[in-house]
Amino acid sequence: MKQIFRNEYFTALVDEGTGIVRNIRGDKPFTSMRDLEVSFEGLIKALDDLGRARHTLLIDIRAAPGRNDPEFEAALQRFRLRWIGGFRKVGVLVQSAVGLLQVKRYAKQDGVTRLVTDDEDELVRYLTQTD
């Protein structure tokens, strides 16, 4: 896998063999909304530069600190569609039932289909399966 982006919050890797782009969220909490914004702007630019249409996106948030305060939710909503838009398929890897419910709520709000699961093998099968 080739690393296309890294900061203290995210790592983005691409596997051209499978076409999967992995966005891995680390365990460091955002220290401010400005840090969140700068982090997402950098990640989104790297994904734009890569080209989304020929890839699928696997978002691994298993290590992410839980957070659902209104300020965070509003900031995340501003970036979510720019983050996940344009990929052939999107899948989210979660660790807990709470994370699963939160991401499913986001999917409903966004109107974007995505598989949300705690099973990495299932997610990879979904992302590599041709329709």
JSON list of C-alpha atoms in Angstrom, two decimals:
[
{"chain": "A", "resi": 1, "resn": "MET", "atom": "CA", "xyz": [0.00, 0.00, 0.00]},
{"chain": "A", "resi": 2, "resn": "LYS", "atom": "CA", "xyz": [1.12, 3.50, -0.79]},
{"chain": "A", "resi": 3, "resn": "GLN", "atom": "CA", "xyz": [0.71, 6.30, 1.74]},
{"chain": "A", "resi": 4, "resn": "ILE", "atom": "CA", "xyz": [-0.90, 9.38, 0.19]},
{"chain": "A", "resi": 5, "resn": "PHE", "atom": "CA", "xyz": [-1.57, 11.41, 3.34]},
{"chain": "A", "resi": 6, "resn": "ARG", "atom": "CA", "xyz": [-0.63, 11.46, 7.00]},
{"chain": "A", "resi": 7, "resn": "ASN", "atom": "CA", "xyz": [-1.06, 13.82, 9.88]},
{"chain": "A", "resi": 8, "resn": "GLU", "atom": "CA", "xyz": [-1.52, 13.37, 13.61]},
{"chain": "A", "resi": 9, "resn": "TYR", "atom": "CA", "xyz": [-5.18, 12.36, 13.14]},
{"chain": "A", "resi": 10, "resn": "PHE", "atom": "CA", "xyz": [-5.42, 10.46, 9.84]},
{"chain": "A", "resi": 11, "resn": "THR", "atom": "CA", "xyz": [-3.42, 8.18, 7.60]},
{"chain": "A", "resi": 12, "resn": "ALA", "atom": "CA", "xyz": [-4.56, 7.56, 4.02]},
{"chain": "A", "resi": 13, "resn": "LEU", "atom": "CA", "xyz": [-3.25, 4.56, 2.08]},
{"chain": "A", "resi": 14, "resn": "VAL", "atom": "CA", "xyz": [-4.09, 3.33, -1.39]},
{"chain": "A", "resi": 15, "resn": "ASP", "atom": "CA", "xyz": [-3.91, -0.24, -2.67]},
{"chain": "A", "resi": 16, "resn": "GLU", "atom": "CA", "xyz": [-4.02, 0.03, -6.45]},
{"chain": "A", "resi": 17, "resn": "GLY", "atom": "CA", "xyz": [-4.35, -3.76, -6.70]},
{"chain": "A", "resi": 18, "resn": "THR", "atom": "CA", "xyz": [-7.74, -3.75, -4.99]},
{"chain": "A", "resi": 19, "resn": "GLY", "atom": "CA", "xyz": [-8.65, -0.13, -5.67]},
{"chain": "A", "resi": 20, "resn": "ILE", "atom": "CA", "xyz": [-9.27, 0.45, -1.96]},
{"chain": "A", "resi": 21, "resn": "VAL", "atom": "CA", "xyz": [-8.29, 3.73, -0.34]},
{"chain": "A", "resi": 22, "resn": "ARG", "atom": "CA", "xyz": [-8.00, 3.34, 3.44]},
{"chain": "A", "resi": 23, "resn": "ASN", "atom": "CA", "xyz": [-8.54, 6.31, 5.71]},
{"chain": "A", "resi": 24, "resn": "ILE", "atom": "CA", "xyz": [-7.42, 5.31, 9.18]},
{"chain": "A", "resi": 25, "resn": "ARG", "atom": "CA", "xyz": [-8.40, 7.56, 12.06]},
{"chain": "A", "resi": 26, "resn": "GLY", "atom": "CA", "xyz": [-5.90, 7.51, 14.90]},
{"chain": "A", "resi": 27, "resn": "ASP", "atom": "CA", "xyz": [-6.70, 7.69, 18.59]},
{"chain": "A", "resi": 28, "resn": "LYS", "atom": "CA", "xyz": [-5.65, 11.30, 19.19]},
{"chain": "A", "resi": 29, "resn": "PRO", "atom": "CA", "xyz": [-8.61, 13.59, 19.97]},
{"chain": "A", "resi": 30, "resn": "PHE", "atom": "CA", "xyz": [-8.91, 16.78, 17.93]},
{"chain": "A", "resi": 31, "resn": "THR", "atom": "CA", "xyz": [-7.52, 19.56, 20.13]},
{"chain": "A", "resi": 32, "resn": "SER", "atom": "CA", "xyz": [-9.68, 22.23, 18.47]},
{"chain": "A", "resi": 33, "resn": "MET", "atom": "CA", "xyz": [-12.19, 22.69, 15.69]},
{"chain": "A", "resi": 34, "resn": "ARG", "atom": "CA", "xyz": [-9.42, 24.43, 13.73]},
{"chain": "A", "resi": 35, "resn": "ASP", "atom": "CA", "xyz": [-7.32, 21.24, 13.95]},
{"chain": "A", "resi": 36, "resn": "LEU", "atom": "CA", "xyz": [-10.29, 19.23, 12.69]},
{"chain": "A", "resi": 37, "resn": "GLU", "atom": "CA", "xyz": [-10.80, 21.63, 9.77]},
{"chain": "A", "resi": 38, "resn": "VAL", "atom": "CA", "xyz": [-7.12, 21.69, 8.75]},
{"chain": "A", "resi": 39, "resn": "SER", "atom": "CA", "xyz": [-6.92, 17.91, 9.06]},
{"chain": "A", "resi": 40, "resn": "PHE", "atom": "CA", "xyz": [-9.95, 17.30, 6.85]},
{"chain": "A", "resi": 41, "resn": "GLU", "atom": "CA", "xyz": [-8.88, 19.90, 4.27]},
{"chain": "A", "resi": 42, "resn": "GLY", "atom": "CA", "xyz": [-5.54, 18.11, 3.87]},
{"chain": "A", "resi": 43, "resn": "LEU", "atom": "CA", "xyz": [-7.15, 14.67, 3.68]},
{"chain": "A", "resi": 44, "resn": "ILE", "atom": "CA", "xyz": [-9.77, 15.82, 1.17]},
{"chain": "A", "resi": 45, "resn": "LYS", "atom": "CA", "xyz": [-7.11, 17.40, -1.05]},
{"chain": "A", "resi": 46, "resn": "ALA", "atom": "CA", "xyz": [-5.09, 14.16, -1.05]},
{"chain": "A", "resi": 47, "resn": "LEU", "atom": "CA", "xyz": [-8.21, 12.20, -2.03]},
{"chain": "A", "resi": 48, "resn": "ASP", "atom": "CA", "xyz": [-9.06, 14.72, -4.76]},
{"chain": "A", "resi": 49, "resn": "ASP", "atom": "CA", "xyz": [-5.51, 14.53, -6.13]},
{"chain": "A", "resi": 50, "resn": "LEU", "atom": "CA", "xyz": [-5.68, 10.72, -6.18]},
{"chain": "A", "resi": 51, "resn": "GLY", "atom": "CA", "xyz": [-8.94, 10.59, -8.12]},
{"chain": "A", "resi": 52, "resn": "ARG", "atom": "CA", "xyz": [-11.99, 9.07, -6.51]},
{"chain": "A", "resi": 53, "resn": "ALA", "atom": "CA", "xyz": [-14.03, 7.55, -9.33]},
{"chain": "A", "resi": 54, "resn": "ARG", "atom": "CA", "xyz": [-11.80, 4.51, -9.82]},
{"chain": "A", "resi": 55, "resn": "HIS", "atom": "CA", "xyz": [-11.47, 3.75, -6.09]},
{"chain": "A", "resi": 56, "resn": "THR", "atom": "CA", "xyz": [-13.53, 2.58, -3.16]},
{"chain": "A", "resi": 57, "resn": "LEU", "atom": "CA", "xyz": [-13.14, 4.07, 0.32]},
{"chain": "A", "resi": 58, "resn": "LEU", "atom": "CA", "xyz": [-12.61, 2.16, 3.55]},
{"chain": "A", "resi": 59, "resn": "ILE", "atom": "CA", "xyz": [-12.82, 4.41, 6.61]},
{"chain": "A", "resi": 60, "resn": "ASP", "atom": "CA", "xyz": [-11.38, 2.77, 9.71]},
{"chain": "A", "resi": 61, "resn": "ILE", "atom": "CA", "xyz": [-12.56, 4.62, 12.82]},
{"chain": "A", "resi": 62, "resn": "ARG", "atom": "CA", "xyz": [-12.01, 1.82, 15.31]},
{"chain": "A", "resi": 63, "resn": "ALA", "atom": "CA", "xyz": [-9.37, 3.82, 17.22]},
{"chain": "A", "resi": 64, "resn": "ALA", "atom": "CA", "xyz": [-11.19, 7.17, 17.04]},
{"chain": "A", "resi": 65, "resn": "PRO", "atom": "CA", "xyz": [-12.16, 8.75, 20.34]},
{"chain": "A", "resi": 66, "resn": "GLY", "atom": "CA", "xyz": [-15.92, 8.79, 20.80]},
{"chain": "A", "resi": 67, "resn": "ARG", "atom": "CA", "xyz": [-17.41, 12.24, 20.40]},
{"chain": "A", "resi": 68, "resn": "ASN", "atom": "CA", "xyz": [-20.86, 13.58, 19.59]},
{"chain": "A", "resi": 69, "resn": "ASP", "atom": "CA", "xyz": [-21.01, 17.08, 21.03]},
{"chain": "A", "resi": 70, "resn": "PRO", "atom": "CA", "xyz": [-22.91, 19.63, 18.87]},
{"chain": "A", "resi": 71, "resn": "GLU", "atom": "CA", "xyz": [-19.77, 21.55, 17.81]},
{"chain": "A", "resi": 72, "resn": "PHE", "atom": "CA", "xyz": [-18.08, 18.37, 16.59]},
{"chain": "A", "resi": 73, "resn": "GLU", "atom": "CA", "xyz": [-21.22, 17.07, 14.87]},
{"chain": "A", "resi": 74, "resn": "ALA", "atom": "CA", "xyz": [-21.67, 20.38, 13.00]},
{"chain": "A", "resi": 75, "resn": "ALA", "atom": "CA", "xyz": [-18.02, 20.48, 11.90]},
{"chain": "A", "resi": 76, "resn": "LEU", "atom": "CA", "xyz": [-18.07, 16.86, 10.75]},
{"chain": "A", "resi": 77, "resn": "GLN", "atom": "CA", "xyz": [-21.27, 17.43, 8.80]},
{"chain": "A", "resi": 78, "resn": "ARG", "atom": "CA", "xyz": [-19.56, 20.23, 6.85]},
{"chain": "A", "resi": 79, "resn": "PHE", "atom": "CA", "xyz": [-16.82, 17.85, 5.69]},
{"chain": "A", "resi": 80, "resn": "ARG", "atom": "CA", "xyz": [-18.50, 14.44, 5.39]},
{"chain": "A", "resi": 81, "resn": "LEU", "atom": "CA", "xyz": [-19.81, 14.65, 1.81]},
{"chain": "A", "resi": 82, "resn": "ARG", "atom": "CA", "xyz": [-16.59, 16.23, 0.56]},
{"chain": "A", "resi": 83, "resn": "TRP", "atom": "CA", "xyz": [-14.70, 13.41, 2.28]},
{"chain": "A", "resi": 84, "resn": "ILE", "atom": "CA", "xyz": [-16.71, 10.43, 1.00]},
{"chain": "A", "resi": 85, "resn": "GLY", "atom": "CA", "xyz": [-18.21, 11.78, -2.22]},
{"chain": "A", "resi": 86, "resn": "GLY", "atom": "CA", "xyz": [-17.18, 10.46, -5.61]},
{"chain": "A", "resi": 87, "resn": "PHE", "atom": "CA", "xyz": [-15.96, 7.01, -4.58]},
{"chain": "A", "resi": 88, "resn": "ARG", "atom": "CA", "xyz": [-17.49, 3.93, -6.23]},
{"chain": "A", "resi": 89, "resn": "LYS", "atom": "CA", "xyz": [-18.36, 2.51, -2.80]},
{"chain": "A", "resi": 90, "resn": "VAL", "atom": "CA", "xyz": [-17.82, 3.53, 0.80]},
{"chain": "A", "resi": 91, "resn": "GLY", "atom": "CA", "xyz": [-17.45, 1.31, 3.85]},
{"chain": "A", "resi": 92, "resn": "VAL", "atom": "CA", "xyz": [-16.85, 2.20, 7.47]},
{"chain": "A", "resi": 93, "resn": "LEU", "atom": "CA", "xyz": [-15.11, -0.06, 9.95]},
{"chain": "A", "resi": 94, "resn": "VAL", "atom": "CA", "xyz": [-16.28, 0.51, 13.53]},
{"chain": "A", "resi": 95, "resn": "GLN", "atom": "CA", "xyz": [-15.39, -1.04, 16.86]},
{"chain": "A", "resi": 96, "resn": "SER", "atom": "CA", "xyz": [-18.59, -0.69, 18.87]},
{"chain": "A", "resi": 97, "resn": "ALA", "atom": "CA", "xyz": [-22.36, -0.77, 18.60]},
{"chain": "A", "resi": 98, "resn": "VAL", "atom": "CA", "xyz": [-22.40, 2.92, 19.53]},
{"chain": "A", "resi": 99, "resn": "GLY", "atom": "CA", "xyz": [-20.05, 3.71, 16.63]},
{"chain": "A", "resi": 100, "resn": "LEU", "atom": "CA", "xyz": [-22.20, 1.63, 14.29]},
{"chain": "A", "resi": 101, "resn": "LEU", "atom": "CA", "xyz": [-25.34, 3.54, 15.26]},
{"chain": "A", "resi": 102, "resn": "GLN", "atom": "CA", "xyz": [-23.60, 6.91, 14.93]},
{"chain": "A", "resi": 103, "resn": "VAL", "atom": "CA", "xyz": [-22.26, 6.18, 11.44]},
{"chain": "A", "resi": 104, "resn": "LYS", "atom": "CA", "xyz": [-25.63, 4.78, 10.31]},
{"chain": "A", "resi": 105, "resn": "ARG", "atom": "CA", "xyz": [-27.22, 8.04, 11.48]},
{"chain": "A", "resi": 106, "resn": "TYR", "atom": "CA", "xyz": [-24.66, 9.97, 9.40]},
{"chain": "A", "resi": 107, "resn": "ALA", "atom": "CA", "xyz": [-25.45, 7.81, 6.36]},
{"chain": "A", "resi": 108, "resn": "LYS", "atom": "CA", "xyz": [-29.15, 8.58, 6.70]},
{"chain": "A", "resi": 109, "resn": "GLN", "atom": "CA", "xyz": [-28.44, 12.32, 7.05]},
{"chain": "A", "resi": 110, "resn": "ASP", "atom": "CA", "xyz": [-26.10, 12.31, 4.05]},
{"chain": "A", "resi": 111, "resn": "GLY", "atom": "CA", "xyz": [-28.22, 10.12, 1.79]},
{"chain": "A", "resi": 112, "resn": "VAL", "atom": "CA", "xyz": [-25.09, 8.15, 0.85]},
{"chain": "A", "resi": 113, "resn": "THR", "atom": "CA", "xyz": [-25.12, 4.36, 0.90]},
{"chain": "A", "resi": 114, "resn": "ARG", "atom": "CA", "xyz": [-22.27, 2.81, 2.84]},
{"chain": "A", "resi": 115, "resn": "LEU", "atom": "CA", "xyz": [-21.64, -0.47, 4.57]},
{"chain": "A", "resi": 116, "resn": "VAL", "atom": "CA", "xyz": [-20.99, -0.04, 8.29]},
{"chain": "A", "resi": 117, "resn": "THR", "atom": "CA", "xyz": [-19.56, -3.05, 10.11]},
{"chain": "A", "resi": 118, "resn": "ASP", "atom": "CA", "xyz": [-17.04, -4.30, 12.64]},
{"chain": "A", "resi": 119, "resn": "ASP", "atom": "CA", "xyz": [-15.95, -7.10, 10.27]},
{"chain": "A", "resi": 120, "resn": "GLU", "atom": "CA", "xyz": [-12.97, -6.01, 8.15]},
{"chain": "A", "resi": 121, "resn": "ASP", "atom": "CA", "xyz": [-13.12, -9.07, 5.86]},
{"chain": "A", "resi": 122, "resn": "GLU", "atom": "CA", "xyz": [-16.78, -8.39, 5.08]},
{"chain": "A", "resi": 123, "resn": "LEU", "atom": "CA", "xyz": [-15.98, -4.78, 4.32]},
{"chain": "A", "resi": 124, "resn": "VAL", "atom": "CA", "xyz": [-13.10, -5.64, 1.97]},
{"chain": "A", "resi": 125, "resn": "ARG", "atom": "CA", "xyz": [-15.33, -8.14, 0.13]},
{"chain": "A", "resi": 126, "resn": "TYR", "atom": "CA", "xyz": [-18.01, -5.49, -0.26]},
{"chain": "A", "resi": 127, "resn": "LEU", "atom": "CA", "xyz": [-15.55, -2.89, -1.54]},
{"chain": "A", "resi": 128, "resn": "THR", "atom": "CA", "xyz": [-13.88, -5.22, -4.05]},
{"chain": "A", "resi": 129, "resn": "GLN", "atom": "CA", "xyz": [-17.06, -6.88, -5.32]},
{"chain": "A", "resi": 130, "resn": "THR", "atom": "CA", "xyz": [-18.05, -5.77, -8.80]},
{"chain": "A", "resi": 131, "resn": "ASP", "atom": "CA", "xyz": [-21.66, -4.81, -9.24]}
]
